[in-house]
XYZ file of C-alpha atoms in Angstrom:
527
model
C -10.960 37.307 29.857
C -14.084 37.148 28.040
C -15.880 38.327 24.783
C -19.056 39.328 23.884
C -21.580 39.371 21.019
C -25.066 39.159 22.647
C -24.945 43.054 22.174
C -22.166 45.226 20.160
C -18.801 43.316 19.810
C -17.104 43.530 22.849
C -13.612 42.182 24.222
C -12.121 42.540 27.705
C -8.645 40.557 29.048
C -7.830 39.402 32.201
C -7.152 42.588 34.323
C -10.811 44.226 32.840
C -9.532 46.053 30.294
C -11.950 46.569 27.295
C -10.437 46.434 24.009
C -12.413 48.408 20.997
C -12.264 47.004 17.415
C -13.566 50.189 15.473
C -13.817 48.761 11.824
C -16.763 46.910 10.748
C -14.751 44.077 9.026
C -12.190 43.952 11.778
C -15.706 43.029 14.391
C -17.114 40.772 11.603
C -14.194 38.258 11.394
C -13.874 38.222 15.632
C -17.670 37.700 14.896
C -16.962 34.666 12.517
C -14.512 33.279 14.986
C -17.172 33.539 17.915
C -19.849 31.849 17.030
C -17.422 28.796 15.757
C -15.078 28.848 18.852
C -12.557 26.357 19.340
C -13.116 25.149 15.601
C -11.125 25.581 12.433
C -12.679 28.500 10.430
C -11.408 28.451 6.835
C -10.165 31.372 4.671
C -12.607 30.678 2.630
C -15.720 30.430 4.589
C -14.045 33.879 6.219
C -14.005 35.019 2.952
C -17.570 33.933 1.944
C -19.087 35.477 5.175
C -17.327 38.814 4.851
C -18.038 39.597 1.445
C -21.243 37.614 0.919
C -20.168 35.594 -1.973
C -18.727 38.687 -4.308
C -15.118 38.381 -2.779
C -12.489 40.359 -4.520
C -9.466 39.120 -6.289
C -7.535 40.485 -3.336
C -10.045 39.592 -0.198
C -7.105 36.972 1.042
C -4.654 39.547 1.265
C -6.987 41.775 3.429
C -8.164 38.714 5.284
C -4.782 38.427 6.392
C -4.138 42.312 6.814
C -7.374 42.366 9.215
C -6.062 39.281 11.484
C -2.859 41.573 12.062
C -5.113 44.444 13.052
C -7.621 42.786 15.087
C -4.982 41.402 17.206
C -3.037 44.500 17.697
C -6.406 46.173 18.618
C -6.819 42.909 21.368
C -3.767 43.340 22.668
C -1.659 40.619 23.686
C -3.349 38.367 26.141
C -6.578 38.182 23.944
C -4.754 37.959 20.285
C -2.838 35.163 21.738
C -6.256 33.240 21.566
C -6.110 33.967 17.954
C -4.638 31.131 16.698
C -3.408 30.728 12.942
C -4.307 27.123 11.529
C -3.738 25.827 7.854
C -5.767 27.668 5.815
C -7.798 29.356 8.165
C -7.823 30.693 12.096
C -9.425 29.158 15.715
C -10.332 31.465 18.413
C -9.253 29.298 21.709
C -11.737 29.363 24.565
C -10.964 27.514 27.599
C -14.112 27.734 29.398
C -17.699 28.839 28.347
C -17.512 31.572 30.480
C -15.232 33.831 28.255
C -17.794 33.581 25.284
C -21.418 35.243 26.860
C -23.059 33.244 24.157
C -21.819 30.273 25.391
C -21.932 31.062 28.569
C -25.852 32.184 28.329
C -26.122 28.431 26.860
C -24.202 26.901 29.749
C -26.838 28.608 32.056
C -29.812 27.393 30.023
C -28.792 23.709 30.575
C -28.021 24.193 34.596
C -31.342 26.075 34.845
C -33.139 23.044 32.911
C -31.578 20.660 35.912
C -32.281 22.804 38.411
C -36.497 22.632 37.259
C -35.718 18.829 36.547
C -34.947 18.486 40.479
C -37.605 20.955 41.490
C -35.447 23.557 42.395
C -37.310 26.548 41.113
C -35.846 29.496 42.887
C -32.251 28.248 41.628
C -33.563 27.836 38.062
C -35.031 31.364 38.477
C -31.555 32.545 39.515
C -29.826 30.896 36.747
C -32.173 32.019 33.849
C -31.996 35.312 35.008
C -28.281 35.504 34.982
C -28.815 34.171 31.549
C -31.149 36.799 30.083
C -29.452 39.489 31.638
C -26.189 38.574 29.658
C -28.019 40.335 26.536
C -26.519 44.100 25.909
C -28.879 44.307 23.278
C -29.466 42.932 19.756
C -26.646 40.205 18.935
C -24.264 41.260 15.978
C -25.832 44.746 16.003
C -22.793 46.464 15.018
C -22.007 43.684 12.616
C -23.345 45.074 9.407
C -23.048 41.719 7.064
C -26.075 40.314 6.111
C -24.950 36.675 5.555
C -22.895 36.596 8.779
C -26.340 38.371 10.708
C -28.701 36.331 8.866
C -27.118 32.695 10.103
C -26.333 33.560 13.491
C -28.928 35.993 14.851
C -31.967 33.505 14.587
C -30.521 30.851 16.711
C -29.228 33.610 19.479
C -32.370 35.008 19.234
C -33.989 31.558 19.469
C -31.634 31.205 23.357
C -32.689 34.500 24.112
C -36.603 33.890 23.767
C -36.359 29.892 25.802
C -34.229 31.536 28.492
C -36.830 33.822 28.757
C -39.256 31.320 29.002
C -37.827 29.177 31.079
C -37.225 32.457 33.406
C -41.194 32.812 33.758
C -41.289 29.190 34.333
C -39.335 29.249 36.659
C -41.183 32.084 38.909
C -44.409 30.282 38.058
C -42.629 27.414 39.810
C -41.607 29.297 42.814
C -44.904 31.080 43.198
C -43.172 34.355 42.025
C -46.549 35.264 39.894
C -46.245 38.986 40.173
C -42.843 39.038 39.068
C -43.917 36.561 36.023
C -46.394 38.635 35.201
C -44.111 41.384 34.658
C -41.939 39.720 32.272
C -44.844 38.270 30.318
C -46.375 41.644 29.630
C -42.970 42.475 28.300
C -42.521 39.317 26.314
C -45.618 39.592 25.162
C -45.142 42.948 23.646
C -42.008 41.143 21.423
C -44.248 37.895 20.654
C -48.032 39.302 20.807
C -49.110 36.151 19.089
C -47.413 33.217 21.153
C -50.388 31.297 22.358
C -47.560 29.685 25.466
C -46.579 32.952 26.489
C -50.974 34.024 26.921
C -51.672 30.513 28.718
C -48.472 31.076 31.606
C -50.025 35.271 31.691
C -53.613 33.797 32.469
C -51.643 31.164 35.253
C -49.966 33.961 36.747
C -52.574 36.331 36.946
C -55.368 33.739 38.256
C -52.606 32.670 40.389
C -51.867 36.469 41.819
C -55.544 37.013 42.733
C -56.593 39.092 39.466
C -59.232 37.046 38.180
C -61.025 39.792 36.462
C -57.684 41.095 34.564
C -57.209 36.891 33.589
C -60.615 37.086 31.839
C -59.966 40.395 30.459
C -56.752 39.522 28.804
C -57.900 36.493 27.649
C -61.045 38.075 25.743
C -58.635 40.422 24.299
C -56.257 38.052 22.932
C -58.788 35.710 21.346
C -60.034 39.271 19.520
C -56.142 39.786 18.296
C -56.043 36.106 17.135
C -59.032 36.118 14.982
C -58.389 39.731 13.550
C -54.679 38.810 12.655
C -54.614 34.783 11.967
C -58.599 33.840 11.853
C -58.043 31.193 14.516
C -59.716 30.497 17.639
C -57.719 29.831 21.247
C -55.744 26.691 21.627
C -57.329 23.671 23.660
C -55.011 24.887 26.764
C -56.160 28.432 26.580
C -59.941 27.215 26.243
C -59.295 24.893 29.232
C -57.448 27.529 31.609
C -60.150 29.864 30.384
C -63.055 27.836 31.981
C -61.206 27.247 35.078
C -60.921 31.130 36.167
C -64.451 31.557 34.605
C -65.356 28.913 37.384
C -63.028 30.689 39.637
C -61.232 27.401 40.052
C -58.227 26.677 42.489
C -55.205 27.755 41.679
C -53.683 23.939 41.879
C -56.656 23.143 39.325
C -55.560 26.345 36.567
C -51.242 25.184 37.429
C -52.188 21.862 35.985
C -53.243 23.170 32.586
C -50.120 24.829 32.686
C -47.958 21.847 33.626
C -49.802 19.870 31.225
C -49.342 21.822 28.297
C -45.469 22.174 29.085
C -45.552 18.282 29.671
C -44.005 18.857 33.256
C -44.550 15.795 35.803
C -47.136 16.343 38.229
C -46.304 18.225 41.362
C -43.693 16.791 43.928
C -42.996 20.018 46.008
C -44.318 23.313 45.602
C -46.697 24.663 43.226
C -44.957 22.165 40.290
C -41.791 19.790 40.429
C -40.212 18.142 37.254
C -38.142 14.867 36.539
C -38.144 15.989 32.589
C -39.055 19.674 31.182
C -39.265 19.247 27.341
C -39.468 22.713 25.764
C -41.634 22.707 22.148
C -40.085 21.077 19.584
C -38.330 24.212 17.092
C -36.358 21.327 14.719
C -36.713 23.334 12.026
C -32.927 23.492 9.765
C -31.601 26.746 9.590
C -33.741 29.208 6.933
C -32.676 29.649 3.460
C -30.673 32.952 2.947
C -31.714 33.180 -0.335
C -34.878 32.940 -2.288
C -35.534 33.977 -5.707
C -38.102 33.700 -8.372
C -40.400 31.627 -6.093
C -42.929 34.446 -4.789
C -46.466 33.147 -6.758
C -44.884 29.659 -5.147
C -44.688 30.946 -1.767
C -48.123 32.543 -2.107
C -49.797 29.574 -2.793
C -48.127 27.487 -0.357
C -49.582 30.165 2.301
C -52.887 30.107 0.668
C -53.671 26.292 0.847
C -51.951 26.087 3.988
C -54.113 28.927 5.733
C -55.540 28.817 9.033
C -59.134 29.192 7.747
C -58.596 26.206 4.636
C -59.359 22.766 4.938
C -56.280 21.871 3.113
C -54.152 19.752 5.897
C -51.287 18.650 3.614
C -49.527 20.785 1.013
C -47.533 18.460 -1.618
C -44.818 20.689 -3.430
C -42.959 17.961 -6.072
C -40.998 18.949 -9.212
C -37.153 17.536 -10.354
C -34.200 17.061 -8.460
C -32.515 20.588 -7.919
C -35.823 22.404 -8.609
C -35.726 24.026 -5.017
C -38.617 21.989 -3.047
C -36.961 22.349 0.105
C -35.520 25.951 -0.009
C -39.415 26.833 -0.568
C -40.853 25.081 1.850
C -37.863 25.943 4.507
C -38.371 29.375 3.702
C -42.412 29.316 4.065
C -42.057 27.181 7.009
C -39.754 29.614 9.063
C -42.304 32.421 7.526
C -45.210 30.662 9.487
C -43.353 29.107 12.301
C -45.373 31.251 14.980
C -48.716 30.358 13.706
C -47.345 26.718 15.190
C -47.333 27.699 18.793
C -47.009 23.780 19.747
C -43.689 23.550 17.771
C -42.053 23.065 14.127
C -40.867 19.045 13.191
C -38.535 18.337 10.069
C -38.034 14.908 9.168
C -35.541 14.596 5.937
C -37.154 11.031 4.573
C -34.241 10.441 2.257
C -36.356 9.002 -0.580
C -33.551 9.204 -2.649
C -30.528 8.768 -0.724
C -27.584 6.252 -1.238
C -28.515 4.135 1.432
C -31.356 3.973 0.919
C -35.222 5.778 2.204
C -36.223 6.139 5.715
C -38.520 3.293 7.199
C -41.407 5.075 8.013
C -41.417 2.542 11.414
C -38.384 4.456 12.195
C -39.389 7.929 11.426
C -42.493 7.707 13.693
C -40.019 6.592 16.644
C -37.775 9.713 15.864
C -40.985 11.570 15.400
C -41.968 10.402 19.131
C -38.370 11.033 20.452
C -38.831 14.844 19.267
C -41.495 15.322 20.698
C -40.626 14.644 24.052
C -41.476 10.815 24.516
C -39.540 8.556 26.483
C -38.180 5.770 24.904
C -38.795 3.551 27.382
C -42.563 4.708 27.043
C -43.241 3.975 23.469
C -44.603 0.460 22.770
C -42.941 -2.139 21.267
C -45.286 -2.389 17.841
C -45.026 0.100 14.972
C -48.516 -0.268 15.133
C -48.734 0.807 19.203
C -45.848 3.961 18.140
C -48.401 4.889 15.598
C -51.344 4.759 17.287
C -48.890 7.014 20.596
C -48.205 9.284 17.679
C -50.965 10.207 16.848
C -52.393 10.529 19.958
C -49.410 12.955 21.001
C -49.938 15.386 18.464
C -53.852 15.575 18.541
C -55.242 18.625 19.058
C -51.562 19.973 19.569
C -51.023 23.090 16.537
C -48.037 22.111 14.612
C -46.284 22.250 11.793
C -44.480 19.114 10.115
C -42.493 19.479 6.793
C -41.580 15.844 5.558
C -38.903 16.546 2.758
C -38.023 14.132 0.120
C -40.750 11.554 0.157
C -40.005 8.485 -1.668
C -43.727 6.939 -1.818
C -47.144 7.859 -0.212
C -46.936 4.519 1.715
C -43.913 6.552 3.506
C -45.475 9.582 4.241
C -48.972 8.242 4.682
C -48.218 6.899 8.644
C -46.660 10.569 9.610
C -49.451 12.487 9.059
C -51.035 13.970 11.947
C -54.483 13.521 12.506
C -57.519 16.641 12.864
C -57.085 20.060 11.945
C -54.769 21.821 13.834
C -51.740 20.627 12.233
C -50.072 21.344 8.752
C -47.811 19.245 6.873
C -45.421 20.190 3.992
C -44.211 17.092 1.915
C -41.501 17.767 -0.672
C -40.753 14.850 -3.258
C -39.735 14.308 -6.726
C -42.684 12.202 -7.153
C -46.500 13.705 -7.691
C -47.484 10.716 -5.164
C -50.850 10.742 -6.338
C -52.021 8.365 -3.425
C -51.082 11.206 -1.764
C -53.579 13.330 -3.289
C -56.554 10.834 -3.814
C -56.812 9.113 -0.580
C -55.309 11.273 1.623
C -56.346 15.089 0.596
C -52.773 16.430 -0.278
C -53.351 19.635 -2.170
C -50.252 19.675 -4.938
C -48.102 22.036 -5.628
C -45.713 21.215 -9.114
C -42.714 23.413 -9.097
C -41.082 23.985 -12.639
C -37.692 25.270 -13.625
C -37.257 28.880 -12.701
C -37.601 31.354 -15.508
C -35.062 32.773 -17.453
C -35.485 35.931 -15.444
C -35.504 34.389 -12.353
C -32.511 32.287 -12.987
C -30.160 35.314 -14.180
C -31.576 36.971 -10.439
C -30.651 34.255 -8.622
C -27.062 34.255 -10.273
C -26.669 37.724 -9.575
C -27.716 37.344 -6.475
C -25.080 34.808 -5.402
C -22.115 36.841 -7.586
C -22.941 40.119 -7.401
C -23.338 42.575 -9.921
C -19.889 43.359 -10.323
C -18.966 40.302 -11.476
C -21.321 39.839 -14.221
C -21.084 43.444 -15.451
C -20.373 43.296 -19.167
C -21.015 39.398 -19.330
C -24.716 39.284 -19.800
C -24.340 36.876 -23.301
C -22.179 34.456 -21.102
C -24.776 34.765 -18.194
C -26.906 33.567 -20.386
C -25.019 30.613 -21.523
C -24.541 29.480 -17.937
C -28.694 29.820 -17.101
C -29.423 27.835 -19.975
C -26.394 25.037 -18.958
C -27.471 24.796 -16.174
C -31.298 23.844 -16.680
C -32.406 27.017 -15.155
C -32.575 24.515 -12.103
C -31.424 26.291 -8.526
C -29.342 23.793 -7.242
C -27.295 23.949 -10.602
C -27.059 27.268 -10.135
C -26.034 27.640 -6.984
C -22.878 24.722 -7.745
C -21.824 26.620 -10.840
C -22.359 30.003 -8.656
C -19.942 28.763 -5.812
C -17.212 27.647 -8.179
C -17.127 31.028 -9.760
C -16.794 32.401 -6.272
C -14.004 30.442 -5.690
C -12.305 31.236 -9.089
C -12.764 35.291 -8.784
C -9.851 35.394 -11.461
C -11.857 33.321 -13.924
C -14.564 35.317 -16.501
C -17.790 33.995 -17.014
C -16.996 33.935 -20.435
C -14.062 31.365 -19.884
C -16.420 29.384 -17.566
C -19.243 28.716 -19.699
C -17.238 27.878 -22.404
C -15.519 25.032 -20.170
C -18.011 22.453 -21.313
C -15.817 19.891 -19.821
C -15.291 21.902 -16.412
C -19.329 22.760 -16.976
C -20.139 19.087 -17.124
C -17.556 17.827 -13.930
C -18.615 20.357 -11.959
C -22.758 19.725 -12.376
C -22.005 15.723 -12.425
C -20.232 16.092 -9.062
C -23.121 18.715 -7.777
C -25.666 16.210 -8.257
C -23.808 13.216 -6.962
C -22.167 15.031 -3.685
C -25.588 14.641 -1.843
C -28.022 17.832 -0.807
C -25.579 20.420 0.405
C -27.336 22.627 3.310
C -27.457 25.715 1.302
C -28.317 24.795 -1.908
C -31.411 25.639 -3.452
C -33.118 22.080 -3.855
């Protein structure tokens, strides 16, 4: 029995048999109960997903009517797995297996122990089976954006480290012909990935093509400066000089193993105790962002590659939408960081209090691939490892809801290969003064913006003919996005309900934005 996603939808039972689900919504709610298996999916998040927030008075009622049709198309065995809970559904898997998603993940982590004991030609096998588990695009014959836009970037995410760890692997087991192979593909996907370059340079040194290496490597600096205006990374530079020397291959390996922090050779051409991929900790992107384009601009103009600016500072009021924008511009320039992406939330505001900046540098360390055993006892000694870990490295911190400078001040990384975001409802002017932070004041969206983003999240059909109570609502709601997007989910919920009769609920108006701003930071608000 098994299902698939990691290509069109696809179900088969236990005797082979493929079973077809020919309508779109019918593959989007297997979809739905996929990539949540073995966990209660509500009718409303169903809901939500298959109508993208602009549900019909009568989308439970069709809910329903697809479950019956899905599992008449599954046939027995497989719609037995289909199991109705209160309120909602749970597709039962019994073994990773019977989900190739989950199965592809199940791979990854026996591949990762294979490298960890310095098995390399059973981490290639593994890896391989893994990549070859992909039919195609994931969810390509799922045609809802929501459902597409918060699943496909974290398969896509598995599909690109298996692939990685694939070429790793044949690195490892001197396979450098056949890595070359797959990194002239990958490369094709990912022309910019400064990792992907460094292992092509390994493996061709390493195959005897010296003159191709130096070739490929001129040629990639000229694509780096013509699309980003960046020089090579210290790896590339230092793997670069090697085959220039025509250094050993041991010698040009090391920069490799190095840069991938693997332990220094135990058997073969490298063996690891611990393989720590680049850190990718950014939270999922925002699916929505409205009104903020001049923002977004000018967060990518200080933040350039050829600016001195280190340290962009966006602040405004709660709700205003700091960390949507700088999620959004973050995952936007995520492959400029070829070193990794770290997100620390500093809580400056929370309940219990901010985060001790002692404490973020440990979790800082911990992400990026430090044993704890290994990181001194001092904050001072963690600092001064911190920094030294991320020197020279190219990546990209966002540090959202600073309390103080004094908070942020430690985290910083230190040169100029590194960008930091910082989000707070402070303007931290210590920030600015002693540190460089360029700022970056966000204000209320504009009328205009905030009917868009209202729309947006409703639809046009459901505001048709209430533009006057639209209004009402923008203007209730501060024009801020995160009181927007509260008042915009009850509505959802409420399809029955007029605008009219909900912005003239002043009592319902006021609950419902009191309980928004008390009920924490909800992951995809606007903020």
């Amino acid at each position: 029995m098994r299902f698939g996603l990691l290509g069109p939808i696809e179900s088969s039972d236990g005797d082979g048999r493929l079973h077809v689900v020919p309508a779109p919504k019918q593959r989007a709610l297997l979809a739905c109960l996929l990539v949540r298996p073995n966990q209660h999916v509500t009718m409303d998040t169903l809901i939500d997903m298959l109508w993208d927030c602009a549900a019909p008075p009568s989308a439970r009622a069709a809910v329903l009517n697809y479950v019956t049709r899905l599992r008449r198309q599954l046939g027995p065995e497989l719609a037995a797995r289909v199991r109705t809970e209160a309120g909602g559904y749970r597709l039962e898997l019994r073994a990773a297996e019977e989900a190739d998603h989950l199965h592809a993940g199940a791979l990854e982590q026996r591949a990762r122990r294979a490298v960890a004991a310095g098995d390399w030609p059973m981490a290639l096998e593994l890896a391989g089976q893994a990549v070859e588990l992909w039919r195609g695009e994931p969810l390509q014959d799922v045609p809802f954006d929501r459902l597409r836009a918060e699943h496909l970037p974290p398969l896509s995410g598995l599909q690109l480290r298996l692939e990685e760890l694939r070429i790793d692997a044949a690195l490892g087991a001197a396979r450098f012909d056949q890595a070359t192979q797959w990194l002239a593909e990958l490369l094709i996907r990912h022309p910019l990935r400064e990792p992907l370059q460094l292992r092509k340079l390994v493996a061709l040194h390493s195959a005897g093509q010296r003159a191709e290496a130096l070739a490929d490597y001129h040629r990639f600096c000229g694509l780096l400066r013509e699309e980003l205006g960046v020089g090579p990374s210290q790896p590339l530079q230092a793997a670069h000089e090697l085959i220039l020397r025509d250094a050993a291959t041991a010698a040009v390996i090391e920069v490799w193993r190095s840069a991938q922090r693997l332990p220094a050779a135990a058997a073969g051409p490298v063996a690891a105790e611990r393989f720590e991929p680049p850190p990718r900790q950014l939270p999922r992107a925002p699916r929505l962002l409205v009104g903020r384009e001049a923002e977004s601009k000018e967060l990518g103009r200080l933040l350039a590659p050829a600016t001195d600016c280190q340290v962009a500072l966006l602040t405004g009021p709660a709700g205003v939408g700091k960390t949507t924008l700088a999620l959004a511009w973050a995952h936007h320039a995520a492959d400029r960081f070829s070193d990794g992406q770290l997100f620390v939330d500093l809580k400056g505001h929370a309940a219990d209090g901010p985060v001790d900046p002692r404490r973020a540098v440990s979790v800082l360390l911990d992400c990026l691939g430090v044993p704890s055993d290994r990181q001194p006892v001092t904050f001072e000694g963690r600092a001064a490892l911190y920094r030294s870990t991320v020197a020279g490295r190219r990546l990209l911190f966002v540090f959202d809801d600073a309390r103080d400078a004094e908070q942020v001040r430690p985290l910083l990384p230190p040169g100029t290969s590194c960008r930091t975001v910082v989000t707070s409802r402070q303007p931290l002017a210590a920030l600015v003064v002693a540190d460089g932070a360029e700022p970056l004041p966000l204000e209320r969206l504009s009328s205009d913006g905030a009917r868009e983003l209202l729309v947006h999240r409703l639809g046009a059909a459901r505001i048709s003919g209430q533009e006057a109570a639209l209004a009402r609502l923008v203007e209730r709601c501060g024009r801020l996005p995160l009181a927007l997007a509260v008042v915009a989910a009850d509505a959802a919920t409420m399809p029955q309900l007029s605008l009219e009769a909900l912005a003239a609920d002043t009592a319902h108006l006021n609950r419902l934005l009191t309980q928004g701003r008390s009920a924490g930071r909800p992951a995809d608000a606007a903020r």
